Short mmCIF file of C-alpha atoms in Angstrom, two decimals:
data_model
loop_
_atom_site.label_atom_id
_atom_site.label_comp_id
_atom_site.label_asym_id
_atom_site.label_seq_id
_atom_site.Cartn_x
_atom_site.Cartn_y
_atom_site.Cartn_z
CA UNK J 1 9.96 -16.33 3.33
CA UNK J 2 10.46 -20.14 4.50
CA UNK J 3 8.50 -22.61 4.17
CA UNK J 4 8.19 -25.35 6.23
CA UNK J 5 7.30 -28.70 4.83
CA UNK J 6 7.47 -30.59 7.60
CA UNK J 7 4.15 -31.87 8.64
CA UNK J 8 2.57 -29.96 6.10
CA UNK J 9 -0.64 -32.24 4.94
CA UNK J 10 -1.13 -31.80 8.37
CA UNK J 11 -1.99 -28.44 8.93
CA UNK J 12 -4.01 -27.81 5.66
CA UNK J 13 -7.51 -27.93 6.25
CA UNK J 14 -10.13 -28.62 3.71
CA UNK J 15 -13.11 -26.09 3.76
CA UNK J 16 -16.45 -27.95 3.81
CA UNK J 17 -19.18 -26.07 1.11
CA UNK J 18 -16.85 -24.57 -0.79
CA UNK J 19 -16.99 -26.36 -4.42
CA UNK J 20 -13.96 -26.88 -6.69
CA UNK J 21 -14.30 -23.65 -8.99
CA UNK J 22 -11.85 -21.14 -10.34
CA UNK J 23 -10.87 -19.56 -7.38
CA UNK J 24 -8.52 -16.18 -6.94
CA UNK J 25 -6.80 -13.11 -4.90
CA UNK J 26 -6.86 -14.71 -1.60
CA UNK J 27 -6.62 -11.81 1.39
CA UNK J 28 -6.63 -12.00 4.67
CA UNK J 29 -9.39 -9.90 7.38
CA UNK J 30 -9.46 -9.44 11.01
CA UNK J 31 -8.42 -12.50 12.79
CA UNK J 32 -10.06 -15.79 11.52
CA UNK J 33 -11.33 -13.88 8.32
CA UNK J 34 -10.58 -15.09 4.63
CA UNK J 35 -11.55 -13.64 1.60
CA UNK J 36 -10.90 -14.32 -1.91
CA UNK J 37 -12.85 -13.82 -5.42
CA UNK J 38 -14.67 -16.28 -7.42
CA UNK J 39 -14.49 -16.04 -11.33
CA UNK J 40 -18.05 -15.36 -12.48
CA UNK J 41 -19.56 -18.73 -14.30
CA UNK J 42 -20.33 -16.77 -17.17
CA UNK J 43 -16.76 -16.58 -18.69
CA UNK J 44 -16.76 -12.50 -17.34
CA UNK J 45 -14.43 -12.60 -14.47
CA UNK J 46 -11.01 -11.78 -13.92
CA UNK J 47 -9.50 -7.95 -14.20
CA UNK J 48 -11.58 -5.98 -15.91
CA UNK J 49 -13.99 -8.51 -17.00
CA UNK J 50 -17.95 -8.80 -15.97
CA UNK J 51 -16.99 -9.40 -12.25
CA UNK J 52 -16.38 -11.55 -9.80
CA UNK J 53 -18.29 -12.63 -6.63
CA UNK J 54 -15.97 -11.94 -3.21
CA UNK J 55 -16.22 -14.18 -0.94
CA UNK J 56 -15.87 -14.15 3.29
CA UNK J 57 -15.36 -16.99 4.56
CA UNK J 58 -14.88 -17.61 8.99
CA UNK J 59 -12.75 -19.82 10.06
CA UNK J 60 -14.36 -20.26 13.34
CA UNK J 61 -17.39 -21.91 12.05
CA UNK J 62 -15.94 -22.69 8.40
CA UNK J 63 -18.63 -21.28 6.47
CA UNK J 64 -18.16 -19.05 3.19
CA UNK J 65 -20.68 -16.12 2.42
CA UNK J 66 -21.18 -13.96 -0.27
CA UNK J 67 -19.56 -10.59 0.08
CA UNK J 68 -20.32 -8.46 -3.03
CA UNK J 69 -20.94 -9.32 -6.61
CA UNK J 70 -19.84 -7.89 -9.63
CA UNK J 71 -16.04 -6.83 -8.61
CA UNK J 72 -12.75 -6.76 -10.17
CA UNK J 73 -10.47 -6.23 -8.01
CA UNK J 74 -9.97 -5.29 -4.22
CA UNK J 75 -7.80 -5.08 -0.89
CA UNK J 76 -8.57 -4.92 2.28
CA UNK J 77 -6.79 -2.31 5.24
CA UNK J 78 -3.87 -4.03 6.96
CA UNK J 79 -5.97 -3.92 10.34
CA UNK J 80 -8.73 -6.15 8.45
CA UNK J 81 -11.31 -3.83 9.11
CA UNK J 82 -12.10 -1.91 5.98
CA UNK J 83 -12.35 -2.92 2.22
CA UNK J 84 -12.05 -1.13 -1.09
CA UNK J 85 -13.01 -3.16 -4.42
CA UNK J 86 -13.25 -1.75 -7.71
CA UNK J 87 -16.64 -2.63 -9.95
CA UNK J 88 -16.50 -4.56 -13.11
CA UNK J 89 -17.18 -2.11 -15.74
CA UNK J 90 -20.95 -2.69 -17.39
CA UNK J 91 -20.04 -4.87 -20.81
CA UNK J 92 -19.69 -3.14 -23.70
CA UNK J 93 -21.11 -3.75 -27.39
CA UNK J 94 -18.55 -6.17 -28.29
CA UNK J 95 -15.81 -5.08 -30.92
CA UNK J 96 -16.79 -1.63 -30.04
CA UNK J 97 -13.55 1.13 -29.26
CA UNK J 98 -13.88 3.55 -27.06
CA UNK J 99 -14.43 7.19 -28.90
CA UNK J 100 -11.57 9.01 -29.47
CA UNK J 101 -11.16 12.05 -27.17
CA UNK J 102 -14.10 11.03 -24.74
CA UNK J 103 -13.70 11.53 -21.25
CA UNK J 104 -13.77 7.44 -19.68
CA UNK J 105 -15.91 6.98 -17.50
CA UNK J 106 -15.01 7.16 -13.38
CA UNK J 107 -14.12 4.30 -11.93
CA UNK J 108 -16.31 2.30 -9.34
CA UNK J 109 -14.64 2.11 -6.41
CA UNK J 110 -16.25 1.09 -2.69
CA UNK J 111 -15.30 1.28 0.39
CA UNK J 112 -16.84 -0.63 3.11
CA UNK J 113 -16.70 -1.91 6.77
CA UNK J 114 -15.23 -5.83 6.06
CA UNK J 115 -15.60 -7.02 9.65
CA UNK J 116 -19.72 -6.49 9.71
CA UNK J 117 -22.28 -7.91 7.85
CA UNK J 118 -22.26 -7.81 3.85
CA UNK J 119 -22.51 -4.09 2.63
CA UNK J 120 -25.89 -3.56 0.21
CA UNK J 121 -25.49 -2.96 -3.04
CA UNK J 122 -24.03 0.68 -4.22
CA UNK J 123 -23.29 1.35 -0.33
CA UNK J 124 -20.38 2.60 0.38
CA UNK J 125 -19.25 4.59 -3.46
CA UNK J 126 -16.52 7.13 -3.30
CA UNK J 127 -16.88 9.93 -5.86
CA UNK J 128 -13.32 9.90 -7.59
CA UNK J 129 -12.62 10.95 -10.83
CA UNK J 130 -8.67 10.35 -11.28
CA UNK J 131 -6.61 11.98 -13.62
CA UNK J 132 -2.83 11.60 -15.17
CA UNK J 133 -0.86 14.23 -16.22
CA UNK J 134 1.96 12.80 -18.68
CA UNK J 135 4.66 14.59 -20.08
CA UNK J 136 5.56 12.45 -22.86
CA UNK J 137 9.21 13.75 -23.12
CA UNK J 138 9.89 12.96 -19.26
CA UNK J 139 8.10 9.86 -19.20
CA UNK J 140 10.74 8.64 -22.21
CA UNK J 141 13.63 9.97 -20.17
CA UNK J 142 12.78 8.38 -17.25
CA UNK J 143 12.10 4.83 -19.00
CA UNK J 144 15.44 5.18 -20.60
CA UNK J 145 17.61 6.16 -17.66
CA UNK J 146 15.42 3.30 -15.42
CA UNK J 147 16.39 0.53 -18.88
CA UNK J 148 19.72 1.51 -18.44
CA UNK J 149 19.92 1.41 -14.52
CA UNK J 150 18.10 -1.87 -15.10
CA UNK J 151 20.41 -3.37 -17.51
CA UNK J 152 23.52 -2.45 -15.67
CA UNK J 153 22.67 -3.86 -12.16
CA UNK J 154 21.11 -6.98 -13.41
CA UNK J 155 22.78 -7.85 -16.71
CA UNK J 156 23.55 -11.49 -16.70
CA UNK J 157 27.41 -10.80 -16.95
CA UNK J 158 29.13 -8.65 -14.83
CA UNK J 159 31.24 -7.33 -17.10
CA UNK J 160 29.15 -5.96 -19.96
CA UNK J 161 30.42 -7.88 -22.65
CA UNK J 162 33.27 -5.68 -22.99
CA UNK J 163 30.63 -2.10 -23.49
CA UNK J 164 31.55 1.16 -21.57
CA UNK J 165 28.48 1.43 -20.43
CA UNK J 166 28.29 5.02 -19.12
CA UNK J 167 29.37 6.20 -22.25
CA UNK J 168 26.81 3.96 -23.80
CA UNK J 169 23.98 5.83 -21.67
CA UNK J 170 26.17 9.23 -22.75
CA UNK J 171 25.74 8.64 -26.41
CA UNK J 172 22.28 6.94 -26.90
CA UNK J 173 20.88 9.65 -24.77
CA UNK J 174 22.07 12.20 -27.08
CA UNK J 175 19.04 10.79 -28.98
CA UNK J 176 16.44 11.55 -26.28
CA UNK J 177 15.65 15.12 -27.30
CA UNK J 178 14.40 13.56 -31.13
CA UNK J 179 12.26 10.85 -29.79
CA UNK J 180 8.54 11.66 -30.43
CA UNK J 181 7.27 8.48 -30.23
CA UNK J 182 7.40 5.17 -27.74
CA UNK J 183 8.24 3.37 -30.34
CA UNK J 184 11.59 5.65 -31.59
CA UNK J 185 12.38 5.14 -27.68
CA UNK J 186 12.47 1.57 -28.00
CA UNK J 187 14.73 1.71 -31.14
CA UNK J 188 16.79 4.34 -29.01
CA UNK J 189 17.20 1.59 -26.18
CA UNK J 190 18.20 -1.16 -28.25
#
């Protein structure tokens, strides 16, 4: 990316009506189509907070609408035309923990048509319940073998301070097989 400076405070444009406030996630829409999120005023907003309000704003006539309410994060399709945000989770009691062993509750998700008018409220829900299947053993195996890729290609000296590394990888990794927890992985790494 380049950025050209030159002439610059020319081509920024203020946007009449829309007041100085914490302001977020700016996307673009179909042509001469903005959006972007607005932290709620009640201290809830950001990810996974009480929600945010999203915000459309034209170009062609500089005006800013509300979108939806109540949303923590979304994206819209690369042709502009479609939108998927993600409902801010009800707040809880607060200092409560979730219960051990409950099944969390789905996610909120939404999909609507971003180039027409505003969608209603609840239009648009997918019915998703997502799941993760984690083997603990290969998820430690792969975030050692990715630490040590990482390490290798991106250590600040090229030459490794003098460590064979593959044999480094060779011998810690004899290790792999007793870690049980993320936390003897970590000692494992270091």
């Amino acid at each position: 990316m380049q950025i050209d400076f030159d002439g610059l405070q020319q081509r920024i444009i203020s946007i009449p009506g829309v007041p100085e406030r914490q302001y977020s996630d700016l996307q673009s829409g179909v042509d001469g189509i903005v959006y972007y999120l607005e932290a709620s005023r009640g201290g809830q907003g950001g990810p996974g907070g009480g929600g945010n309000e999203l915000w459309r704003f034209r170009i062609c006539d500089r005006k800013a609408t509300s979108f939806v309410t109540g949303v923590a994060a979304y994206e819209v399709s690369a042709d502009g035309r479609k939108l998927v945000y993600r409902a801010a989770a009800p707040p809880s009691g607060a200092g409560q923990a979730p219960t051990p062993g409950a099944t969390p509750p789905a996610p909120s998700l939404f999909l609507v048509d971003a180039d027409r008018t505003p969608p209603q409220a609840g239009q648009g829900r997918l019915n998703v319940r997502l799941r993760m299947y984690l083997e603990p053993r290969e998820e430690f195996k792969q975030i050692f073998d990715e630490g040590w890729r990482n390490q290798r290609d991106y250590l600040y000296v090229p030459n490794m301070h003098g460590a064979d590394w593959p044999r480094m990888k060779e011998m810690y990794g004899q290790l792999l097989p007793y870690v049980m927890h993320r936390a003897d992985l970590i000692i494992c790494s270091t």
